[in-house]
mmCIF file of C-alpha atoms in Angstrom:
data_model
loop_
_atom_site.group_PDB
_atom_site.id
_atom_site.type_symbol
_atom_site.label_atom_id
_atom_site.label_comp_id
_atom_site.label_asym_id
_atom_site.label_seq_id
_atom_site.Cartn_x
_atom_site.Cartn_y
_atom_site.Cartn_z
ATOM 1 C CA MET S 1 -50.330 -45.370 -3.783
ATOM 2 C CA PHE S 2 -52.575 -47.032 -6.369
ATOM 3 C CA PHE S 3 -55.535 -44.778 -5.542
ATOM 4 C CA GLU S 4 -53.248 -41.742 -5.708
ATOM 5 C CA TYR S 5 -52.201 -42.876 -9.183
ATOM 6 C CA LEU S 6 -55.865 -43.262 -10.192
ATOM 7 C CA TYR S 7 -56.617 -39.787 -8.886
ATOM 8 C CA GLN S 8 -53.698 -38.233 -10.751
ATOM 9 C CA SER S 9 -54.719 -40.064 -13.924
ATOM 10 C CA THR S 10 -58.480 -39.443 -13.826
ATOM 11 C CA HIS S 11 -58.900 -36.443 -11.469
ATOM 12 C CA VAL S 12 -61.914 -38.217 -9.988
ATOM 13 C CA TYR S 13 -62.055 -36.971 -6.400
ATOM 14 C CA LEU S 14 -63.420 -40.295 -5.133
ATOM 15 C CA PHE S 15 -59.942 -41.805 -5.506
ATOM 16 C CA TYR S 16 -58.462 -38.982 -3.400
ATOM 17 C CA SER S 17 -60.836 -39.594 -0.475
ATOM 18 C CA ARG S 18 -59.250 -41.229 2.566
ATOM 19 C CA LEU S 19 -62.616 -42.685 3.594
ATOM 20 C CA PHE S 20 -62.986 -44.393 0.220
ATOM 21 C CA ALA S 21 -59.410 -45.712 0.369
ATOM 22 C CA THR S 22 -59.991 -46.955 3.938
ATOM 23 C CA GLY S 23 -63.252 -48.656 3.021
ATOM 24 C CA MET S 24 -61.644 -50.353 0.028
ATOM 25 C CA ALA S 25 -58.637 -51.432 2.121
ATOM 26 C CA THR S 26 -61.015 -52.988 4.661
ATOM 27 C CA LEU S 27 -63.035 -54.842 2.031
ATOM 28 C CA ILE S 28 -60.031 -56.005 0.003
ATOM 29 C CA ALA S 29 -58.248 -57.238 3.138
ATOM 30 C CA PHE S 30 -61.361 -59.026 4.397
ATOM 31 C CA VAL S 31 -62.019 -60.765 1.084
ATOM 32 C CA ALA S 32 -58.355 -61.676 0.607
ATOM 33 C CA ALA S 33 -58.143 -63.106 4.130
ATOM 34 C CA MET S 34 -61.409 -65.031 3.751
ATOM 35 C CA ILE S 35 -60.066 -66.621 0.555
ATOM 36 C CA ALA S 36 -56.582 -67.309 1.920
ATOM 37 C CA PHE S 37 -57.304 -68.490 5.458
ATOM 38 C CA GLN S 38 -58.752 -71.926 4.697
ATOM 39 C CA PRO S 39 -55.959 -73.087 2.350
ATOM 40 C CA TYR S 40 -53.431 -71.640 4.814
ATOM 41 C CA ILE S 41 -55.056 -73.490 7.728
ATOM 42 C CA ASN S 42 -55.181 -76.733 5.701
ATOM 43 C CA PHE S 43 -51.486 -76.388 4.835
ATOM 44 C CA LEU S 44 -50.474 -75.752 8.444
ATOM 45 C CA ARG S 45 -52.646 -78.601 9.716
ATOM 46 C CA LYS S 46 -51.213 -80.983 7.135
ATOM 47 C CA SER S 47 -47.713 -79.930 8.169
ATOM 48 C CA ASN S 48 -48.630 -80.195 11.880
ATOM 49 C CA VAL S 49 -47.483 -76.611 12.416
ATOM 50 C CA THR S 50 -48.433 -76.031 16.029
ATOM 51 C CA SER S 51 -46.586 -75.392 19.267
ATOM 52 C CA GLU S 52 -48.961 -77.548 21.293
ATOM 53 C CA PHE S 53 -47.338 -80.616 22.852
ATOM 54 C CA GLY S 54 -48.885 -83.926 21.953
ATOM 55 C CA THR S 55 -50.867 -82.747 18.941
ATOM 56 C CA ALA S 56 -50.989 -85.524 16.403
ATOM 57 C CA PRO S 57 -50.534 -84.758 12.695
ATOM 58 C CA GLY S 58 -53.888 -83.914 11.133
ATOM 59 C CA ALA S 59 -55.587 -83.418 14.497
ATOM 60 C CA ASN S 60 -58.437 -80.918 14.506
ATOM 61 C CA GLU S 61 -56.600 -78.512 16.794
ATOM 62 C CA PRO S 62 -55.957 -74.787 16.215
ATOM 63 C CA VAL S 63 -52.828 -74.295 14.139
ATOM 64 C CA MET S 64 -50.400 -71.378 14.216
ATOM 65 C CA PRO S 65 -49.445 -68.707 13.366
ATOM 66 C CA ALA S 66 -52.036 -66.513 11.643
ATOM 67 C CA GLY S 67 -49.730 -63.512 11.983
ATOM 68 C CA ILE S 68 -47.610 -64.490 8.981
ATOM 69 C CA LEU S 69 -50.707 -64.402 6.778
ATOM 70 C CA PHE S 70 -51.678 -61.070 8.389
ATOM 71 C CA LEU S 71 -48.322 -59.649 7.327
ATOM 72 C CA LEU S 72 -48.646 -60.900 3.738
ATOM 73 C CA ILE S 73 -52.094 -59.317 3.386
ATOM 74 C CA ILE S 74 -51.939 -56.092 5.417
ATOM 75 C CA THR S 75 -48.612 -54.777 4.116
ATOM 76 C CA PRO S 76 -49.310 -54.784 0.347
ATOM 77 C CA ILE S 77 -52.887 -53.552 0.802
ATOM 78 C CA ALA S 78 -51.694 -50.725 3.062
ATOM 79 C CA LEU S 79 -49.124 -49.729 0.431
ATOM 80 C CA LEU S 80 -51.752 -50.017 -2.290
ATOM 81 C CA CYS S 81 -54.329 -47.786 -0.616
ATOM 82 C CA SER S 82 -52.207 -45.296 1.382
ATOM 83 C CA ARG S 83 -50.394 -42.193 0.219
ATOM 84 C CA MET S 84 -46.893 -42.723 1.554
ATOM 85 C CA ASN S 85 -45.689 -40.244 4.169
ATOM 86 C CA SER S 86 -43.632 -40.395 7.367
ATOM 87 C CA TYR S 87 -46.597 -41.595 9.457
ATOM 88 C CA VAL S 88 -47.315 -44.496 7.116
ATOM 89 C CA GLY S 89 -43.627 -45.386 6.824
ATOM 90 C CA SER S 90 -43.035 -45.385 10.595
ATOM 91 C CA ALA S 91 -46.138 -47.487 11.319
ATOM 92 C CA LEU S 92 -45.249 -50.058 8.657
ATOM 93 C CA ILE S 93 -41.618 -50.278 9.790
ATOM 94 C CA ILE S 94 -42.700 -51.079 13.346
ATOM 95 C CA TYR S 95 -45.315 -53.553 12.111
ATOM 96 C CA VAL S 96 -43.091 -55.432 9.659
ATOM 97 C CA VAL S 97 -40.044 -55.638 11.948
ATOM 98 C CA PHE S 98 -42.043 -56.696 15.007
ATOM 99 C CA ALA S 99 -44.053 -59.206 12.957
ATOM 100 C CA ILE S 100 -40.836 -60.748 11.604
ATOM 101 C CA ILE S 101 -39.394 -61.039 15.129
ATOM 102 C CA GLY S 102 -42.658 -62.672 16.235
ATOM 103 C CA ALA S 103 -42.593 -65.003 13.221
ATOM 104 C CA ILE S 104 -39.071 -66.140 14.091
ATOM 105 C CA ASP S 105 -40.324 -66.866 17.606
ATOM 106 C CA ASP S 106 -43.333 -68.786 16.246
ATOM 107 C CA ILE S 107 -41.171 -70.827 13.877
ATOM 108 C CA ALA S 108 -38.721 -71.620 16.695
ATOM 109 C CA LYS S 109 -41.610 -73.044 18.741
ATOM 110 C CA VAL S 110 -42.630 -75.328 15.883
ATOM 111 C CA VAL S 111 -39.038 -76.443 15.255
ATOM 112 C CA ASN S 112 -38.556 -77.300 18.934
ATOM 113 C CA LYS S 113 -41.767 -79.326 18.924
ATOM 114 C CA LYS S 114 -40.579 -81.307 15.921
ATOM 115 C CA LYS S 115 -37.243 -81.926 17.667
ATOM 116 C CA LEU S 116 -39.158 -83.223 20.656
ATOM 117 C CA ALA S 117 -41.211 -85.555 18.456
ATOM 118 C CA ALA S 118 -37.985 -86.854 16.886
ATOM 119 C CA GLY S 119 -36.430 -87.446 20.305
ATOM 120 C CA LEU S 120 -33.678 -84.861 19.789
ATOM 121 C CA ILE S 121 -34.642 -82.926 22.924
ATOM 122 C CA THR S 122 -36.431 -83.846 26.140
ATOM 123 C CA LYS S 123 -39.878 -82.608 27.147
ATOM 124 C CA GLN S 124 -38.201 -80.455 29.803
ATOM 125 C CA ASP S 125 -35.956 -78.859 27.153
ATOM 126 C CA TYR S 126 -39.003 -78.305 24.941
ATOM 127 C CA GLN S 127 -40.886 -76.548 27.709
ATOM 128 C CA TYR S 128 -37.807 -74.458 28.484
ATOM 129 C CA LYS S 129 -37.504 -73.422 24.824
ATOM 130 C CA ALA S 130 -41.238 -73.122 24.178
ATOM 131 C CA ASP S 131 -40.962 -69.355 23.807
ATOM 132 C CA GLY S 132 -38.576 -69.698 20.874
ATOM 133 C CA ILE S 133 -36.342 -66.615 21.097
ATOM 134 C CA SER S 134 -34.875 -66.080 24.561
ATOM 135 C CA ALA S 135 -36.774 -63.622 26.736
ATOM 136 C CA ARG S 136 -33.743 -61.329 27.110
ATOM 137 C CA LEU S 137 -33.112 -61.089 23.372
ATOM 138 C CA ARG S 138 -36.801 -60.531 22.654
ATOM 139 C CA LEU S 139 -37.042 -57.802 25.304
ATOM 140 C CA ALA S 140 -33.913 -56.113 23.947
ATOM 141 C CA LEU S 141 -35.316 -56.103 20.401
ATOM 142 C CA TYR S 142 -38.711 -54.805 21.572
ATOM 143 C CA LEU S 143 -36.953 -51.873 23.274
ATOM 144 C CA ILE S 144 -34.140 -51.064 20.836
ATOM 145 C CA ILE S 145 -36.260 -51.058 17.668
ATOM 146 C CA PRO S 146 -38.973 -48.680 18.934
ATOM 147 C CA LEU S 147 -36.245 -46.500 20.497
ATOM 148 C CA VAL S 148 -34.564 -46.094 17.107
ATOM 149 C CA VAL S 149 -37.887 -45.461 15.357
ATOM 150 C CA ALA S 150 -38.886 -42.974 18.088
ATOM 151 C CA ILE S 151 -35.681 -40.960 17.639
ATOM 152 C CA LEU S 152 -36.040 -40.921 13.847
ATOM 153 C CA ALA S 153 -39.739 -40.041 14.053
ATOM 154 C CA TYR S 154 -38.984 -37.190 16.480
ATOM 155 C CA LYS S 155 -36.367 -35.862 14.086
ATOM 156 C CA TYR S 156 -38.235 -36.193 10.784
ATOM 157 C CA ILE S 157 -41.977 -35.948 11.600
ATOM 158 C CA PRO S 158 -42.826 -32.325 12.478
ATOM 159 C CA ASN S 159 -45.874 -33.037 14.631
ATOM 160 C CA ILE S 160 -44.084 -35.582 16.824
ATOM 161 C CA ASN S 161 -42.602 -32.870 18.969
ATOM 162 C CA GLY S 162 -43.011 -33.770 22.634
ATOM 163 C CA HIS S 163 -46.527 -32.362 23.078
ATOM 164 C CA ILE S 164 -49.087 -34.714 24.630
ATOM 165 C CA THR S 165 -52.807 -34.432 25.390
ATOM 166 C CA ILE S 166 -54.178 -35.041 28.874
ATOM 167 C CA PRO S 167 -57.608 -36.688 29.342
ATOM 168 C CA PHE S 168 -60.384 -34.272 30.393
ATOM 169 C CA LEU S 169 -58.305 -31.182 29.510
ATOM 170 C CA SER S 170 -58.299 -29.160 26.278
ATOM 171 C CA ILE S 171 -55.050 -28.074 24.661
ATOM 172 C CA HIS S 172 -56.084 -24.466 25.419
ATOM 173 C CA LYS S 173 -55.906 -25.217 29.149
ATOM 174 C CA ILE S 174 -52.848 -27.424 29.228
ATOM 175 C CA PHE S 175 -50.770 -28.898 26.398
ATOM 176 C CA PRO S 176 -47.662 -30.287 28.117
ATOM 177 C CA TYR S 177 -44.352 -30.413 26.314
ATOM 178 C CA LEU S 178 -41.996 -33.203 27.336
ATOM 179 C CA PRO S 179 -38.225 -32.800 26.946
ATOM 180 C CA PHE S 180 -36.617 -34.850 24.176
ATOM 181 C CA TRP S 181 -35.406 -37.870 26.135
ATOM 182 C CA ILE S 182 -38.480 -38.108 28.345
ATOM 183 C CA PHE S 183 -40.733 -38.075 25.288
ATOM 184 C CA ILE S 184 -38.528 -40.610 23.456
ATOM 185 C CA LEU S 185 -38.658 -42.950 26.452
ATOM 186 C CA LEU S 186 -42.440 -42.502 26.673
ATOM 187 C CA MET S 187 -42.831 -43.283 22.972
ATOM 188 C CA THR S 188 -40.617 -46.360 23.290
ATOM 189 C CA ALA S 189 -42.555 -47.547 26.345
ATOM 190 C CA VAL S 190 -45.927 -47.085 24.609
ATOM 191 C CA ILE S 191 -44.859 -49.203 21.621
ATOM 192 C CA ALA S 192 -43.237 -51.908 23.774
ATOM 193 C CA VAL S 193 -46.122 -52.109 26.271
ATOM 194 C CA MET S 194 -48.727 -52.371 23.513
ATOM 195 C CA ALA S 195 -46.740 -55.027 21.648
ATOM 196 C CA ASN S 196 -46.295 -57.152 24.758
ATOM 197 C CA GLY S 197 -49.789 -56.417 26.080
ATOM 198 C CA VAL S 198 -51.400 -57.726 22.895
ATOM 199 C CA ASN S 199 -49.085 -60.740 22.986
ATOM 200 C CA PHE S 200 -50.097 -61.560 26.572
ATOM 201 C CA THR S 201 -53.781 -61.105 25.688
ATOM 202 C CA ASP S 202 -53.476 -63.598 22.831
ATOM 203 C CA GLY S 203 -53.479 -66.441 25.386
ATOM 204 C CA PHE S 204 -57.073 -67.301 24.466
ATOM 205 C CA ASP S 205 -58.247 -67.690 20.866
ATOM 206 C CA THR S 206 -59.639 -64.336 19.550
ATOM 207 C CA LEU S 207 -59.202 -62.621 22.942
ATOM 208 C CA ALA S 208 -56.863 -59.998 21.453
ATOM 209 C CA ALA S 209 -58.746 -59.502 18.176
ATOM 210 C CA VAL S 210 -61.685 -57.344 19.304
ATOM 211 C CA PRO S 211 -59.593 -55.078 21.581
ATOM 212 C CA LEU S 212 -57.246 -54.583 18.602
ATOM 213 C CA ILE S 213 -60.194 -53.569 16.425
ATOM 214 C CA THR S 214 -61.518 -51.139 19.044
ATOM 215 C CA CYS S 215 -58.074 -49.551 19.535
ATOM 216 C CA ALA S 216 -57.644 -49.289 15.761
ATOM 217 C CA THR S 217 -61.104 -47.723 15.474
ATOM 218 C CA PHE S 218 -60.212 -45.113 18.101
ATOM 219 C CA VAL S 219 -56.946 -44.254 16.344
ATOM 220 C CA GLY S 220 -58.674 -44.129 12.975
ATOM 221 C CA LEU S 221 -61.476 -41.801 14.075
ATOM 222 C CA ILE S 222 -59.133 -39.456 15.942
ATOM 223 C CA SER S 223 -56.608 -39.372 13.089
ATOM 224 C CA TYR S 224 -59.379 -38.452 10.632
ATOM 225 C CA VAL S 225 -60.698 -35.668 12.867
ATOM 226 C CA SER S 226 -57.201 -34.424 13.777
ATOM 227 C CA SER S 227 -56.300 -33.873 10.125
ATOM 228 C CA ASN S 228 -59.035 -31.217 9.729
ATOM 229 C CA LEU S 229 -58.100 -27.770 11.048
ATOM 230 C CA HIS S 230 -61.711 -26.593 11.509
ATOM 231 C CA TRP S 231 -62.734 -29.681 13.479
ATOM 232 C CA CYS S 232 -59.628 -29.407 15.648
ATOM 233 C CA SER S 233 -60.375 -25.750 16.412
ATOM 234 C CA TYR S 234 -63.938 -26.606 17.383
ATOM 235 C CA LEU S 235 -63.052 -29.686 19.469
ATOM 236 C CA LEU S 236 -59.931 -28.128 21.064
ATOM 237 C CA ILE S 237 -57.646 -30.988 19.994
ATOM 238 C CA PRO S 238 -54.232 -30.885 18.274
ATOM 239 C CA TYR S 239 -54.152 -30.310 14.515
ATOM 240 C CA ILE S 240 -52.013 -33.055 12.928
ATOM 241 C CA PRO S 241 -51.896 -32.732 9.125
ATOM 242 C CA GLY S 242 -51.036 -35.911 7.252
ATOM 243 C CA VAL S 243 -51.922 -38.338 10.035
ATOM 244 C CA GLU S 244 -55.092 -39.387 8.185
ATOM 245 C CA GLU S 245 -52.874 -41.384 5.816
ATOM 246 C CA VAL S 246 -52.723 -44.196 8.390
ATOM 247 C CA LEU S 247 -56.456 -44.822 7.873
ATOM 248 C CA PRO S 248 -56.019 -47.401 5.052
ATOM 249 C CA ILE S 249 -53.572 -49.338 7.265
ATOM 250 C CA ILE S 250 -56.223 -49.405 9.980
ATOM 251 C CA GLY S 251 -58.813 -50.497 7.434
ATOM 252 C CA ALA S 252 -56.629 -53.348 6.170
ATOM 253 C CA THR S 253 -55.891 -54.441 9.737
ATOM 254 C CA SER S 254 -59.576 -54.424 10.693
ATOM 255 C CA GLY S 255 -60.537 -56.387 7.572
ATOM 256 C CA VAL S 256 -58.005 -59.118 8.293
ATOM 257 C CA LEU S 257 -59.009 -59.310 11.958
ATOM 258 C CA LEU S 258 -62.682 -59.674 11.009
ATOM 259 C CA ALA S 259 -61.775 -62.620 8.774
ATOM 260 C CA PHE S 260 -59.675 -64.018 11.632
ATOM 261 C CA LEU S 261 -62.730 -63.816 13.906
ATOM 262 C CA TRP S 262 -64.801 -65.585 11.235
ATOM 263 C CA TYR S 263 -62.432 -68.554 11.194
ATOM 264 C CA ASN S 264 -62.153 -68.567 14.974
ATOM 265 C CA SER S 265 -65.838 -68.739 15.747
ATOM 266 C CA PRO S 266 -65.946 -71.775 18.056
ATOM 267 C CA PRO S 267 -64.211 -74.119 17.638
ATOM 268 C CA SER S 268 -61.134 -72.045 16.802
ATOM 269 C CA SER S 269 -59.100 -72.972 13.750
ATOM 270 C CA ILE S 270 -55.944 -70.859 13.988
ATOM 271 C CA ILE S 271 -53.936 -68.967 16.612
ATOM 272 C CA MET S 272 -52.703 -65.405 16.013
ATOM 273 C CA GLY S 273 -49.218 -66.153 17.323
ATOM 274 C CA ASP S 274 -46.431 -63.726 18.200
ATOM 275 C CA SER S 275 -46.115 -62.652 14.567
ATOM 276 C CA GLY S 276 -49.649 -61.279 14.652
ATOM 277 C CA ALA S 277 -49.957 -60.077 18.237
ATOM 278 C CA VAL S 278 -46.575 -58.358 18.590
ATOM 279 C CA GLY S 279 -46.647 -56.820 15.118
ATOM 280 C CA LEU S 280 -50.146 -55.377 15.390
ATOM 281 C CA GLY S 281 -49.640 -54.292 19.001
ATOM 282 C CA GLY S 282 -46.493 -52.340 18.149
ATOM 283 C CA MET S 283 -48.136 -50.714 15.141
ATOM 284 C CA ILE S 284 -51.226 -49.601 17.092
ATOM 285 C CA GLY S 285 -48.928 -48.345 19.848
ATOM 286 C CA ILE S 286 -47.027 -45.967 17.572
ATOM 287 C CA MET S 287 -50.321 -44.750 16.113
ATOM 288 C CA PHE S 288 -51.432 -43.660 19.600
ATOM 289 C CA VAL S 289 -48.260 -41.549 19.646
ATOM 290 C CA PHE S 290 -49.079 -40.076 16.225
ATOM 291 C CA ILE S 291 -52.420 -38.726 17.457
ATOM 292 C CA LYS S 292 -50.896 -37.559 20.777
ATOM 293 C CA ALA S 293 -53.150 -39.928 22.744
ATOM 294 C CA GLU S 294 -50.576 -41.913 24.712
ATOM 295 C CA PHE S 295 -52.470 -41.344 27.963
ATOM 296 C CA TYR S 296 -55.672 -42.729 26.455
ATOM 297 C CA ILE S 297 -54.217 -46.245 26.256
ATOM 298 C CA PRO S 298 -55.283 -46.945 29.896
ATOM 299 C CA ILE S 299 -58.830 -46.160 28.728
ATOM 300 C CA VAL S 300 -59.209 -47.530 25.203
ATOM 301 C CA GLY S 301 -56.497 -50.173 25.548
ATOM 302 C CA ILE S 302 -57.410 -51.151 29.098
ATOM 303 C CA ILE S 303 -57.488 -54.882 28.271
ATOM 304 C CA PHE S 304 -53.925 -54.857 26.942
ATOM 305 C CA LEU S 305 -52.690 -52.749 29.839
ATOM 306 C CA MET S 306 -54.343 -55.056 32.408
ATOM 307 C CA GLU S 307 -52.730 -58.092 30.789
ATOM 308 C CA PHE S 308 -49.292 -56.455 30.691
ATOM 309 C CA VAL S 309 -49.413 -55.042 34.234
ATOM 310 C CA SER S 310 -50.780 -58.258 35.741
ATOM 311 C CA ASP S 311 -47.900 -60.249 34.279
ATOM 312 C CA ILE S 312 -45.243 -57.765 35.429
ATOM 313 C CA VAL S 313 -46.775 -57.486 38.913
ATOM 314 C CA GLN S 314 -47.018 -61.274 39.247
ATOM 315 C CA ILE S 315 -43.365 -61.780 38.284
ATOM 316 C CA GLY S 316 -42.169 -58.931 40.512
ATOM 317 C CA SER S 317 -44.197 -60.087 43.495
ATOM 318 C CA PHE S 318 -42.970 -63.669 43.234
ATOM 319 C CA LYS S 319 -39.316 -62.635 42.892
ATOM 320 C CA LEU S 320 -39.504 -60.237 45.840
ATOM 321 C CA THR S 321 -41.827 -62.072 48.243
ATOM 322 C CA LYS S 322 -42.177 -65.605 46.807
ATOM 323 C CA LYS S 323 -45.943 -64.951 46.811
ATOM 324 C CA ARG S 324 -48.324 -64.613 43.883
ATOM 325 C CA ILE S 325 -50.938 -61.859 43.759
ATOM 326 C CA PHE S 326 -53.011 -63.574 41.065
ATOM 327 C CA LEU S 327 -53.876 -67.249 40.784
ATOM 328 C CA MET S 328 -52.089 -67.112 37.435
ATOM 329 C CA ALA S 329 -50.919 -64.375 35.085
ATOM 330 C CA PRO S 330 -51.733 -62.792 32.681
ATOM 331 C CA ILE S 331 -55.030 -61.844 34.265
ATOM 332 C CA HIS S 332 -57.336 -63.787 31.933
ATOM 333 C CA HIS S 333 -55.806 -66.976 33.369
ATOM 334 C CA HIS S 334 -56.580 -65.698 36.877
ATOM 335 C CA PHE S 335 -60.258 -65.420 35.928
ATOM 336 C CA GLN S 336 -60.072 -68.813 34.237
ATOM 337 C CA LEU S 337 -58.817 -70.579 37.367
ATOM 338 C CA LYS S 338 -61.234 -68.653 39.564
ATOM 339 C CA MET S 339 -64.219 -69.702 37.448
ATOM 340 C CA LYS S 340 -63.090 -73.339 37.618
ATOM 341 C CA LEU S 341 -63.931 -73.199 41.315
ATOM 342 C CA ASN S 342 -67.542 -72.448 40.402
ATOM 343 C CA PRO S 343 -69.499 -75.746 40.074
ATOM 344 C CA ARG S 344 -71.499 -74.185 37.235
ATOM 345 C CA TYR S 345 -68.407 -74.003 35.014
ATOM 346 C CA ALA S 346 -66.066 -76.618 36.502
ATOM 347 C CA ALA S 347 -67.120 -79.356 34.074
ATOM 348 C CA ASN S 348 -67.067 -77.118 30.989
ATOM 349 C CA PRO S 349 -63.691 -75.424 30.366
ATOM 350 C CA PHE S 350 -64.875 -74.231 26.959
ATOM 351 C CA ALA S 351 -67.671 -72.226 28.607
ATOM 352 C CA ILE S 352 -65.121 -70.564 30.891
ATOM 353 C CA LYS S 353 -62.949 -69.394 27.986
ATOM 354 C CA SER S 354 -65.985 -68.245 26.051
ATOM 355 C CA LYS S 355 -67.381 -66.296 29.005
ATOM 356 C CA ILE S 356 -64.076 -64.512 29.688
ATOM 357 C CA THR S 357 -63.516 -63.733 26.006
ATOM 358 C CA TRP S 358 -66.971 -62.243 25.488
ATOM 359 C CA ARG S 359 -66.744 -60.127 28.633
ATOM 360 C CA PHE S 360 -63.331 -58.779 27.621
ATOM 361 C CA HIS S 361 -64.749 -57.948 24.180
ATOM 362 C CA ILE S 362 -67.678 -56.067 25.742
ATOM 363 C CA VAL S 363 -65.329 -54.114 28.007
ATOM 364 C CA SER S 364 -63.252 -53.174 24.944
ATOM 365 C CA VAL S 365 -66.261 -51.785 23.076
ATOM 366 C CA VAL S 366 -67.525 -49.869 26.118
ATOM 367 C CA MET S 367 -64.106 -48.339 26.763
ATOM 368 C CA LEU S 368 -63.838 -47.335 23.102
ATOM 369 C CA VAL S 369 -67.010 -45.294 23.554
ATOM 370 C CA VAL S 370 -65.706 -43.836 26.829
ATOM 371 C CA GLY S 371 -62.392 -42.905 25.201
ATOM 372 C CA LEU S 372 -64.089 -41.170 22.264
ATOM 373 C CA ILE S 373 -66.390 -39.208 24.575
ATOM 374 C CA ILE S 374 -63.484 -38.035 26.711
ATOM 375 C CA PHE S 375 -61.162 -37.187 23.822
ATOM 376 C CA LEU S 376 -63.709 -35.386 21.666
ATOM 377 C CA LYS S 377 -66.100 -33.780 24.158
ATOM 378 C CA VAL S 378 -65.190 -33.929 27.842
ATOM 379 C CA ARG S 379 -62.655 -31.104 27.890
#
């Protein structure tokens, strides 16, 4: 909104450019996060704000949650640099509400740990309540909120109309239209799966950060291209006017995540937490819907989908057969336990985490490239 005001006041076209606004949002968010992270980490460490059992006050352990700081930086910068429309409003509603739910969960974890330290609850009670909000309530909120937003978005955003794009096929060959309730359920599922998938991936420090950046990059590039009628006609993709306004939100998100990676270069200093993972996951999920790329999540968001599916499959298998398919779920823990059996890594757990994290990051970047090739050219 600030750049729109500058443009209206000065008529300098630079302030109207979405690329300029996105670049500035990225830089401002990065600088703000770099300045704020260290005092924030010091405050949390001094207050012993962590969910880890047995962490002594002042110990040099990663603190939590970074997501609250994400929220305080991304939201105002997104409002500052974006021109408000229904796409921006819907994305921010999902982000803010999901981040607040995650923050409540994070705070509940810390409170329960302090109760344990004070002897008010047993270690067994602490472990039982370690997730903060009950799983049923959290699941209900993660389904009801995106369902409401999906219905409102379908009603008030013209280009959210049930049409979806299919990988490898141009819209001139097939551009399926889903009936209202099927599309609403798909939209709800996309937001919920992404929110939970990012949350599951956040089991290792920084593991979710790079896949979030690659997914945001995909959404940003496609939203920019999809807002230009001539490019859409040439590339045989849907024309979605106004969707480019989400670009500054993506820029702000990427800037904050880059600063988060800076402070989590080994050894890690701060954990993203539910407030960061769930909020950003839900927001990126609804953006995939905006650009009609729901079926590209298995490609670009393959890490998040693997984490989500592995957890669901593990739970379902154990309940039905009392057998586990993976050594441990989500799947990054399966690889972690498997690598512990290798004598090369058995004595160095840090090397195991680092190896898995880097390989997941590389897969994310490669699949970003694959997704862009398929969406823009292989039709």
